[in-house]
mmCIF file of C-alpha atoms in Angstrom:
data_model
loop_
_atom_site.group_PDB
_atom_site.id
_atom_site.type_symbol
_atom_site.label_atom_id
_atom_site.label_comp_id
_atom_site.label_asym_id
_atom_site.label_seq_id
_atom_site.Cartn_x
_atom_site.Cartn_y
_atom_site.Cartn_z
ATOM 1 C CA UNK A 537 0.000 0.000 0.000
ATOM 2 C CA UNK A 538 1.485 3.372 -0.967
ATOM 3 C CA UNK A 539 1.859 6.130 1.581
ATOM 4 C CA UNK A 540 -0.974 8.369 0.347
ATOM 5 C CA UNK A 541 -3.505 5.514 0.356
ATOM 6 C CA UNK A 542 -2.396 4.531 3.853
ATOM 7 C CA UNK A 543 -3.007 8.054 5.179
ATOM 8 C CA UNK A 544 -6.465 8.084 3.565
ATOM 9 C CA UNK A 545 -7.501 4.788 5.168
ATOM 10 C CA UNK A 546 -6.153 5.948 8.518
ATOM 11 C CA UNK A 547 -8.270 9.101 8.209
ATOM 12 C CA UNK A 548 -11.444 7.177 7.385
ATOM 13 C CA UNK A 549 -10.898 4.660 10.186
ATOM 14 C CA UNK A 550 -10.357 7.459 12.690
ATOM 15 C CA UNK A 551 -13.435 9.346 11.501
ATOM 16 C CA UNK A 552 -15.586 6.256 11.991
ATOM 17 C CA UNK A 553 -14.331 5.989 15.560
ATOM 18 C CA UNK A 554 -14.994 9.694 16.196
ATOM 19 C CA UNK A 555 -18.566 9.346 14.938
ATOM 20 C CA UNK A 556 -19.116 6.416 17.303
ATOM 21 C CA UNK A 557 -18.393 8.545 20.385
ATOM 22 C CA UNK A 558 -21.067 11.172 21.185
ATOM 23 C CA UNK A 559 -19.426 14.587 21.567
ATOM 24 C CA UNK A 560 -22.146 17.215 21.763
ATOM 25 C CA UNK A 561 -20.710 20.607 22.720
ATOM 26 C CA UNK A 562 -19.769 20.635 26.392
ATOM 27 C CA UNK A 563 -19.775 16.834 26.539
ATOM 28 C CA UNK A 564 -16.581 15.999 24.642
ATOM 29 C CA UNK A 565 -14.702 14.297 27.497
ATOM 30 C CA UNK A 566 -14.999 10.746 26.190
ATOM 31 C CA UNK A 567 -13.966 11.665 22.670
ATOM 32 C CA UNK A 568 -11.060 13.808 23.891
ATOM 33 C CA UNK A 569 -9.888 10.880 26.049
ATOM 34 C CA UNK A 570 -10.052 8.577 23.049
ATOM 35 C CA UNK A 571 -8.187 10.973 20.784
ATOM 36 C CA UNK A 572 -5.445 11.562 23.340
ATOM 37 C CA UNK A 573 -4.929 7.823 23.820
ATOM 38 C CA UNK A 574 -4.966 7.187 20.061
ATOM 39 C CA UNK A 575 -2.297 9.803 19.398
ATOM 40 C CA UNK A 576 -0.112 8.408 22.181
ATOM 41 C CA UNK A 577 -0.452 4.919 20.679
ATOM 42 C CA UNK A 578 0.912 6.389 17.431
ATOM 43 C CA UNK A 579 4.026 7.461 19.380
ATOM 44 C CA UNK A 580 2.995 11.092 19.226
ATOM 45 C CA UNK A 581 3.060 13.520 22.129
ATOM 46 C CA UNK A 582 -0.317 15.215 22.488
ATOM 47 C CA UNK A 583 -0.840 18.172 24.800
ATOM 48 C CA UNK A 584 -4.204 18.724 26.444
ATOM 49 C CA UNK A 585 -6.188 21.442 28.148
ATOM 50 C CA UNK A 586 -9.747 20.552 29.060
ATOM 51 C CA UNK A 587 -11.075 18.737 26.006
ATOM 52 C CA UNK A 588 -8.699 20.402 23.557
ATOM 53 C CA UNK A 589 -5.898 18.238 22.150
ATOM 54 C CA UNK A 590 -2.896 19.482 20.183
ATOM 55 C CA UNK A 591 0.395 18.341 18.650
ATOM 56 C CA UNK A 592 3.576 20.280 17.872
ATOM 57 C CA UNK A 593 5.942 19.646 14.975
ATOM 58 C CA UNK A 594 8.494 17.133 16.306
ATOM 59 C CA UNK A 595 11.479 19.357 15.509
ATOM 60 C CA UNK A 596 10.243 22.852 16.222
ATOM 61 C CA UNK A 597 12.509 25.720 15.290
ATOM 62 C CA UNK A 598 11.807 29.006 17.059
ATOM 63 C CA UNK A 599 13.248 30.887 14.088
ATOM 64 C CA UNK A 600 10.536 29.585 11.763
ATOM 65 C CA UNK A 601 6.957 30.854 11.418
ATOM 66 C CA UNK A 602 4.208 28.686 12.913
ATOM 67 C CA UNK A 603 1.039 27.526 11.141
ATOM 68 C CA UNK A 604 -1.950 26.342 13.178
ATOM 69 C CA UNK A 605 -4.111 23.555 11.720
ATOM 70 C CA UNK A 606 -7.388 23.612 13.618
ATOM 71 C CA UNK A 607 -10.781 21.968 13.536
ATOM 72 C CA UNK A 608 -13.316 20.960 16.181
ATOM 73 C CA UNK A 609 -14.420 17.674 17.724
ATOM 74 C CA UNK A 610 -17.802 18.768 19.093
ATOM 75 C CA UNK A 611 -21.141 18.422 17.337
ATOM 76 C CA UNK A 612 -24.641 19.785 17.640
ATOM 77 C CA UNK A 613 -27.369 17.497 18.969
ATOM 78 C CA UNK A 614 -28.838 15.125 16.360
ATOM 79 C CA UNK A 615 -31.695 16.621 14.343
ATOM 80 C CA UNK A 616 -35.090 14.949 14.704
ATOM 81 C CA UNK A 617 -35.223 13.607 11.156
ATOM 82 C CA UNK A 618 -32.373 11.088 11.241
ATOM 83 C CA UNK A 619 -33.277 7.816 9.494
ATOM 84 C CA UNK A 620 -29.976 6.212 10.536
ATOM 85 C CA UNK A 621 -28.277 5.913 13.909
ATOM 86 C CA UNK A 622 -26.306 9.194 14.080
ATOM 87 C CA UNK A 623 -23.614 7.536 16.225
ATOM 88 C CA UNK A 624 -23.170 4.477 14.037
ATOM 89 C CA UNK A 625 -20.858 5.215 11.082
ATOM 90 C CA UNK A 626 -22.550 3.848 7.977
ATOM 91 C CA UNK A 627 -20.747 3.559 4.652
ATOM 92 C CA UNK A 628 -22.953 3.474 1.549
ATOM 93 C CA UNK A 629 -22.094 4.131 -2.111
ATOM 94 C CA UNK A 630 -19.035 6.240 -1.378
ATOM 95 C CA UNK A 631 -20.634 8.172 1.487
ATOM 96 C CA UNK A 632 -19.943 7.942 5.202
ATOM 97 C CA UNK A 633 -22.997 8.828 7.302
ATOM 98 C CA UNK A 634 -22.836 9.913 10.933
ATOM 99 C CA UNK A 635 -23.232 12.919 13.196
ATOM 100 C CA UNK A 636 -20.207 15.179 12.801
ATOM 101 C CA UNK A 637 -18.976 13.418 9.660
ATOM 102 C CA UNK A 638 -19.245 16.606 7.601
ATOM 103 C CA UNK A 639 -19.070 19.177 10.411
ATOM 104 C CA UNK A 640 -16.305 18.841 11.178
ATOM 105 C CA UNK A 641 -14.945 15.329 11.633
ATOM 106 C CA UNK A 642 -13.725 15.059 8.055
ATOM 107 C CA UNK A 643 -11.706 18.236 8.559
ATOM 108 C CA UNK A 644 -10.254 16.953 11.846
ATOM 109 C CA UNK A 645 -8.957 13.711 10.368
ATOM 110 C CA UNK A 646 -7.803 15.288 7.092
ATOM 111 C CA UNK A 647 -5.849 18.021 8.881
ATOM 112 C CA UNK A 648 -4.305 15.444 11.213
ATOM 113 C CA UNK A 649 -3.083 13.336 8.292
ATOM 114 C CA UNK A 650 -1.791 16.452 6.516
ATOM 115 C CA UNK A 651 0.085 17.390 9.713
ATOM 116 C CA UNK A 652 1.649 13.912 9.874
ATOM 117 C CA UNK A 653 2.699 14.063 6.217
ATOM 118 C CA UNK A 654 4.096 17.598 6.402
ATOM 119 C CA UNK A 655 6.091 16.989 9.569
ATOM 120 C CA UNK A 656 7.885 13.980 8.071
ATOM 121 C CA UNK A 657 10.063 16.294 5.990
ATOM 122 C CA UNK A 658 11.943 19.548 6.529
ATOM 123 C CA UNK A 659 9.549 22.464 6.145
ATOM 124 C CA UNK A 660 9.683 26.247 5.994
ATOM 125 C CA UNK A 661 7.268 26.391 8.939
ATOM 126 C CA UNK A 662 6.448 24.822 12.251
ATOM 127 C CA UNK A 663 3.002 23.222 12.465
ATOM 128 C CA UNK A 664 0.535 22.809 15.308
ATOM 129 C CA UNK A 665 -2.450 20.482 14.935
ATOM 130 C CA UNK A 666 -5.278 21.425 17.295
ATOM 131 C CA UNK A 667 -8.536 19.525 17.755
ATOM 132 C CA UNK A 668 -10.638 21.939 19.818
ATOM 133 C CA UNK A 669 -13.948 21.661 21.652
ATOM 134 C CA UNK A 670 -17.074 23.811 22.139
ATOM 135 C CA UNK A 671 -16.869 25.370 18.662
ATOM 136 C CA UNK A 672 -20.579 24.943 18.003
ATOM 137 C CA UNK A 673 -21.442 27.064 21.049
ATOM 138 C CA UNK A 674 -18.442 29.447 20.887
ATOM 139 C CA UNK A 675 -17.647 28.195 24.361
ATOM 140 C CA UNK A 676 -14.958 29.752 26.511
ATOM 141 C CA UNK A 677 -13.433 26.330 27.218
ATOM 142 C CA UNK A 678 -12.623 25.808 23.535
ATOM 143 C CA UNK A 679 -9.938 27.334 21.353
ATOM 144 C CA UNK A 680 -10.156 30.659 23.170
ATOM 145 C CA UNK A 681 -8.725 28.961 26.268
ATOM 146 C CA UNK A 682 -5.925 27.256 24.329
ATOM 147 C CA UNK A 683 -4.469 30.051 22.201
ATOM 148 C CA UNK A 684 -2.714 31.718 25.170
ATOM 149 C CA UNK A 685 -0.946 28.388 25.820
ATOM 150 C CA UNK A 686 0.542 28.211 22.316
ATOM 151 C CA UNK A 687 3.623 29.907 20.880
ATOM 152 C CA UNK A 688 3.047 32.904 18.575
ATOM 153 C CA UNK A 689 1.100 31.842 15.487
ATOM 154 C CA UNK A 690 1.642 33.418 12.077
ATOM 155 C CA UNK A 691 -1.168 31.729 10.130
ATOM 156 C CA UNK A 692 -4.264 29.694 10.903
ATOM 157 C CA UNK A 693 -5.962 27.104 8.700
ATOM 158 C CA UNK A 694 -9.429 26.313 10.018
ATOM 159 C CA UNK A 695 -11.077 23.095 8.892
ATOM 160 C CA UNK A 696 -14.762 23.578 8.170
ATOM 161 C CA UNK A 697 -16.893 22.233 5.294
ATOM 162 C CA UNK A 698 -16.237 24.645 2.398
ATOM 163 C CA UNK A 699 -15.962 22.165 -0.501
ATOM 164 C CA UNK A 700 -12.192 22.745 -0.191
ATOM 165 C CA UNK A 701 -12.549 26.297 -1.427
ATOM 166 C CA UNK A 702 -10.810 29.048 0.583
ATOM 167 C CA UNK A 703 -13.018 31.308 2.693
ATOM 168 C CA UNK A 704 -10.841 34.398 3.020
ATOM 169 C CA UNK A 705 -13.380 36.353 5.060
ATOM 170 C CA UNK A 706 -15.984 35.323 7.599
ATOM 171 C CA UNK A 707 -18.896 37.166 9.126
ATOM 172 C CA UNK A 708 -18.870 37.886 12.829
ATOM 173 C CA UNK A 709 -21.777 37.659 15.250
ATOM 174 C CA UNK A 710 -23.209 39.898 17.939
ATOM 175 C CA UNK A 711 -26.452 39.123 19.749
ATOM 176 C CA UNK A 712 -28.335 41.981 21.402
ATOM 177 C CA UNK A 713 -31.077 41.899 24.009
ATOM 178 C CA UNK A 714 -33.316 44.944 23.688
ATOM 179 C CA UNK A 715 -36.028 46.263 25.961
ATOM 180 C CA UNK A 716 -38.614 49.041 25.769
ATOM 181 C CA UNK A 717 -40.602 50.089 28.831
ATOM 182 C CA UNK A 718 -44.227 51.206 29.120
ATOM 183 C CA UNK A 719 -46.694 51.439 31.974
ATOM 184 C CA UNK A 720 -49.065 48.713 33.117
ATOM 185 C CA UNK A 721 -52.814 49.253 33.120
ATOM 186 C CA UNK A 722 -56.152 47.492 32.597
ATOM 187 C CA UNK A 723 -56.793 46.627 28.956
ATOM 188 C CA UNK A 724 -60.497 47.560 29.325
ATOM 189 C CA UNK A 725 -59.681 51.162 30.160
ATOM 190 C CA UNK A 726 -57.756 53.925 28.474
ATOM 191 C CA UNK A 727 -54.760 53.752 30.765
ATOM 192 C CA UNK A 728 -51.158 52.644 30.808
ATOM 193 C CA UNK A 729 -48.535 52.792 28.046
ATOM 194 C CA UNK A 730 -48.339 49.725 25.835
ATOM 195 C CA UNK A 731 -44.672 48.669 25.655
ATOM 196 C CA UNK A 732 -45.351 46.559 22.552
ATOM 197 C CA UNK A 733 -46.544 49.595 20.615
ATOM 198 C CA UNK A 734 -43.600 51.636 21.897
ATOM 199 C CA UNK A 735 -41.198 48.888 20.731
ATOM 200 C CA UNK A 736 -42.454 48.869 17.134
ATOM 201 C CA UNK A 737 -40.308 51.866 16.019
ATOM 202 C CA UNK A 738 -37.197 50.263 17.556
ATOM 203 C CA UNK A 739 -37.882 46.939 15.837
ATOM 204 C CA UNK A 740 -38.484 48.787 12.581
ATOM 205 C CA UNK A 741 -35.129 50.537 13.049
ATOM 206 C CA UNK A 742 -33.350 47.197 13.106
ATOM 207 C CA UNK A 743 -35.345 46.075 10.102
ATOM 208 C CA UNK A 744 -34.593 49.117 7.981
ATOM 209 C CA UNK A 745 -31.248 50.581 9.074
ATOM 210 C CA UNK A 746 -28.327 50.041 6.702
ATOM 211 C CA UNK A 747 -24.701 50.490 7.685
ATOM 212 C CA UNK A 748 -22.871 52.177 4.803
ATOM 213 C CA UNK A 749 -19.761 49.977 4.460
ATOM 214 C CA UNK A 750 -20.514 46.900 2.355
ATOM 215 C CA UNK A 751 -17.928 44.138 1.987
ATOM 216 C CA UNK A 752 -17.289 42.785 -1.520
ATOM 217 C CA UNK A 753 -16.941 39.323 0.038
ATOM 218 C CA UNK A 754 -19.384 39.383 2.953
ATOM 219 C CA UNK A 755 -21.937 41.959 1.886
ATOM 220 C CA UNK A 756 -23.602 44.357 4.338
ATOM 221 C CA UNK A 757 -24.037 44.060 8.078
ATOM 222 C CA UNK A 758 -27.237 42.033 8.539
ATOM 223 C CA UNK A 759 -29.536 42.677 11.514
ATOM 224 C CA UNK A 760 -32.514 40.412 12.227
ATOM 225 C CA UNK A 761 -34.988 40.555 15.120
ATOM 226 C CA UNK A 762 -35.389 36.881 15.995
ATOM 227 C CA UNK A 763 -37.443 36.898 19.183
ATOM 228 C CA UNK A 764 -39.917 39.033 21.113
ATOM 229 C CA UNK A 765 -41.456 38.675 24.559
ATOM 230 C CA UNK A 766 -44.097 40.867 26.201
ATOM 231 C CA UNK A 767 -47.237 40.676 28.288
ATOM 232 C CA UNK A 768 -48.319 38.577 31.249
ATOM 233 C CA UNK A 769 -52.017 38.066 30.423
ATOM 234 C CA UNK A 770 -54.657 39.261 27.978
ATOM 235 C CA UNK A 771 -56.195 41.992 30.092
ATOM 236 C CA UNK A 772 -53.015 43.718 31.294
ATOM 237 C CA UNK A 773 -51.305 46.444 29.271
ATOM 238 C CA UNK A 774 -47.695 45.231 28.991
ATOM 239 C CA UNK A 775 -45.188 47.482 30.688
ATOM 240 C CA UNK A 776 -42.139 45.813 29.170
ATOM 241 C CA UNK A 777 -41.309 44.476 25.702
ATOM 242 C CA UNK A 778 -38.112 42.483 25.241
ATOM 243 C CA UNK A 779 -36.633 41.413 21.929
ATOM 244 C CA UNK A 780 -33.524 39.703 20.577
ATOM 245 C CA UNK A 781 -31.460 40.812 17.579
ATOM 246 C CA UNK A 782 -29.047 38.607 15.626
ATOM 247 C CA UNK A 783 -26.365 40.754 13.957
ATOM 248 C CA UNK A 784 -23.968 39.332 11.367
ATOM 249 C CA UNK A 785 -21.031 41.687 10.902
ATOM 250 C CA UNK A 786 -18.536 42.293 8.132
ATOM 251 C CA UNK A 787 -14.835 43.075 8.395
ATOM 252 C CA UNK A 788 -15.338 46.851 8.263
ATOM 253 C CA UNK A 789 -16.931 47.093 11.712
ATOM 254 C CA UNK A 790 -15.943 45.771 15.103
ATOM 255 C CA UNK A 791 -18.777 44.631 17.315
ATOM 256 C CA UNK A 792 -18.000 47.414 19.772
ATOM 257 C CA UNK A 793 -18.258 50.060 17.028
ATOM 258 C CA UNK A 794 -21.597 48.731 15.853
ATOM 259 C CA UNK A 795 -22.922 48.606 19.399
ATOM 260 C CA UNK A 796 -22.056 52.258 20.003
ATOM 261 C CA UNK A 797 -24.013 53.305 16.915
ATOM 262 C CA UNK A 798 -26.976 51.029 17.633
ATOM 263 C CA UNK A 799 -27.356 51.944 21.291
ATOM 264 C CA UNK A 800 -27.520 55.619 20.437
ATOM 265 C CA UNK A 801 -29.966 55.343 17.567
ATOM 266 C CA UNK A 802 -32.340 52.372 17.822
ATOM 267 C CA UNK A 803 -34.747 53.789 20.423
ATOM 268 C CA UNK A 804 -34.435 50.924 22.900
ATOM 269 C CA UNK A 805 -32.173 49.927 25.732
ATOM 270 C CA UNK A 806 -29.812 47.279 24.351
ATOM 271 C CA UNK A 807 -27.255 44.960 25.891
ATOM 272 C CA UNK A 808 -24.699 42.902 23.967
ATOM 273 C CA UNK A 809 -24.316 39.334 25.148
ATOM 274 C CA UNK A 810 -20.712 39.415 23.956
ATOM 275 C CA UNK A 811 -18.281 41.351 21.787
ATOM 276 C CA UNK A 812 -16.044 38.278 21.313
ATOM 277 C CA UNK A 813 -17.124 37.092 17.875
ATOM 278 C CA UNK A 814 -15.794 39.618 15.383
ATOM 279 C CA UNK A 815 -15.549 39.227 11.629
ATOM 280 C CA UNK A 816 -12.223 37.909 10.323
ATOM 281 C CA UNK A 817 -10.314 38.088 7.043
ATOM 282 C CA UNK A 818 -7.008 37.335 5.364
ATOM 283 C CA UNK A 819 -5.458 39.573 2.717
ATOM 284 C CA UNK A 820 -6.030 38.375 -0.869
ATOM 285 C CA UNK A 821 -2.304 38.942 -1.396
ATOM 286 C CA UNK A 822 -1.306 36.504 1.366
ATOM 287 C CA UNK A 823 0.994 33.724 0.055
ATOM 288 C CA UNK A 824 -1.498 31.020 1.089
ATOM 289 C CA UNK A 825 -4.334 32.723 -0.787
ATOM 290 C CA UNK A 826 -2.116 33.214 -3.833
ATOM 291 C CA UNK A 827 -1.136 29.546 -3.797
ATOM 292 C CA UNK A 828 -4.799 28.530 -3.495
ATOM 293 C CA UNK A 829 -5.746 30.694 -6.481
ATOM 294 C CA UNK A 830 -2.826 29.360 -8.533
ATOM 295 C CA UNK A 831 -4.107 25.824 -7.881
ATOM 296 C CA UNK A 832 -7.541 26.730 -9.272
ATOM 297 C CA UNK A 833 -9.394 27.461 -6.027
ATOM 298 C CA UNK A 834 -11.880 30.313 -5.813
ATOM 299 C CA UNK A 835 -11.816 32.558 -2.704
ATOM 300 C CA UNK A 836 -15.151 33.519 -1.158
ATOM 301 C CA UNK A 837 -16.682 35.095 1.915
ATOM 302 C CA UNK A 838 -18.386 32.819 4.442
ATOM 303 C CA UNK A 839 -21.614 33.816 6.224
ATOM 304 C CA UNK A 840 -21.164 31.201 8.954
ATOM 305 C CA UNK A 841 -19.175 31.597 12.150
ATOM 306 C CA UNK A 842 -16.199 29.460 13.213
ATOM 307 C CA UNK A 843 -13.299 29.541 15.652
ATOM 308 C CA UNK A 844 -11.635 32.047 13.319
ATOM 309 C CA UNK A 845 -13.467 34.652 15.396
ATOM 310 C CA UNK A 846 -10.898 34.107 18.174
ATOM 311 C CA UNK A 847 -7.819 34.268 15.960
ATOM 312 C CA UNK A 848 -5.901 37.541 16.080
ATOM 313 C CA UNK A 849 -3.614 36.445 13.248
ATOM 314 C CA UNK A 850 -4.259 35.817 9.529
ATOM 315 C CA UNK A 851 -6.474 32.790 9.032
ATOM 316 C CA UNK A 852 -8.234 30.962 6.230
ATOM 317 C CA UNK A 853 -11.182 28.577 6.452
ATOM 318 C CA UNK A 854 -11.085 25.550 4.181
ATOM 319 C CA UNK A 855 -12.188 21.950 4.514
ATOM 320 C CA UNK A 856 -13.915 18.926 2.966
ATOM 321 C CA UNK A 857 -17.694 18.659 2.774
ATOM 322 C CA UNK A 858 -20.429 21.194 2.210
ATOM 323 C CA UNK A 859 -21.786 23.695 4.690
ATOM 324 C CA UNK A 860 -25.359 22.871 3.614
ATOM 325 C CA UNK A 861 -24.983 19.345 5.064
ATOM 326 C CA UNK A 862 -24.049 20.657 8.510
ATOM 327 C CA UNK A 863 -26.570 20.241 11.341
ATOM 328 C CA UNK A 864 -28.904 18.205 9.093
ATOM 329 C CA UNK A 865 -30.410 14.756 9.501
ATOM 330 C CA UNK A 866 -28.428 11.939 7.861
ATOM 331 C CA UNK A 867 -25.302 14.085 7.698
ATOM 332 C CA UNK A 868 -22.583 12.549 5.507
ATOM 333 C CA UNK A 869 -19.217 13.063 3.865
ATOM 334 C CA UNK A 870 -18.071 11.606 0.553
ATOM 335 C CA UNK A 871 -15.000 9.448 1.150
ATOM 336 C CA UNK A 872 -13.344 10.939 -1.906
ATOM 337 C CA UNK A 873 -13.686 14.368 -0.277
ATOM 338 C CA UNK A 874 -11.391 13.197 2.520
ATOM 339 C CA UNK A 875 -8.772 11.889 0.100
ATOM 340 C CA UNK A 876 -8.923 15.135 -1.872
ATOM 341 C CA UNK A 877 -8.669 17.244 1.289
ATOM 342 C CA UNK A 878 -5.499 15.528 2.521
ATOM 343 C CA UNK A 879 -3.853 16.017 -0.869
ATOM 344 C CA UNK A 880 -4.918 19.657 -1.130
ATOM 345 C CA UNK A 881 -3.899 20.575 2.411
ATOM 346 C CA UNK A 882 -0.416 19.169 1.834
ATOM 347 C CA UNK A 883 -0.070 20.908 -1.533
ATOM 348 C CA UNK A 884 -1.216 24.246 -0.081
ATOM 349 C CA UNK A 885 1.049 24.160 2.970
ATOM 350 C CA UNK A 886 4.182 22.332 1.929
ATOM 351 C CA UNK A 887 7.147 24.714 2.216
ATOM 352 C CA UNK A 888 4.871 27.749 2.059
ATOM 353 C CA UNK A 889 6.871 30.934 2.580
ATOM 354 C CA UNK A 890 4.845 33.279 4.759
ATOM 355 C CA UNK A 891 7.567 35.572 6.059
#
């Protein structure tokens, strides 16, 4: 068996084992234990913090740049419509079914095999492979807790299902809780101030306001009111109307900047749940992007959030599978997508000069 085929079969075998171990966000202990043991059995030297597992290049050189290869081991809960056992890897007609197969198990195993291939030979860069947890919930025990433990990183490659096309920009996320106050009264009489009616102009503001800077890759900032809560019973004028706003940001605005504008203009009291999840991008002129384009890949902007939001260094999102399969019933990955991903990762990163 030639080397490339061996790495492919190792990746598929490992992915089947990962699928078999439930690892919903916040409950990754068993899978992290398994992965740590597996890497040790391969005579590797994994490091661990919480349920995050990482490997360093065996012969690190502090004079070389460092590239982080990252994907996540956690999954969402199984959707209601599964017709197969989501925790039983099922191979049919070139597809591997199972929860987390597409998002993002295929990226985990492909990046691991690429790391093992790249670190067998002298390279221009150091590599770190990191399998992180709590990505699906942007949890504070995930990659955000690990990055301070790592040496300075010059470039990040984030494995997420992008059909192995390079996402060179990614939208950020800020969730706001808004409230408008009225005055309670009896609904049968002309009294009180209806907080629902008073909230309508604020909700309309979020519906209609447009921030002027539009990204060629990510488009405009998108604000959507996704929840509303008011009233205690039918005959009481509500004195409080609460609502939730989902805001997807582009690279031209930090979450803090947007919040300052919104809080002064929307007509409601607003509170941000977090400012942590900013938009991210990598320059189109970056050597990794140039190499991707030269190999026929097409850069794009991604509307979905990933652990890139925590990376304060250039990063690119690319991985096997399709985003549309994520979080769906009967999730699957094509086996050939894994083989292609390993080959492409190695070609993109081998002796890449980034400094």
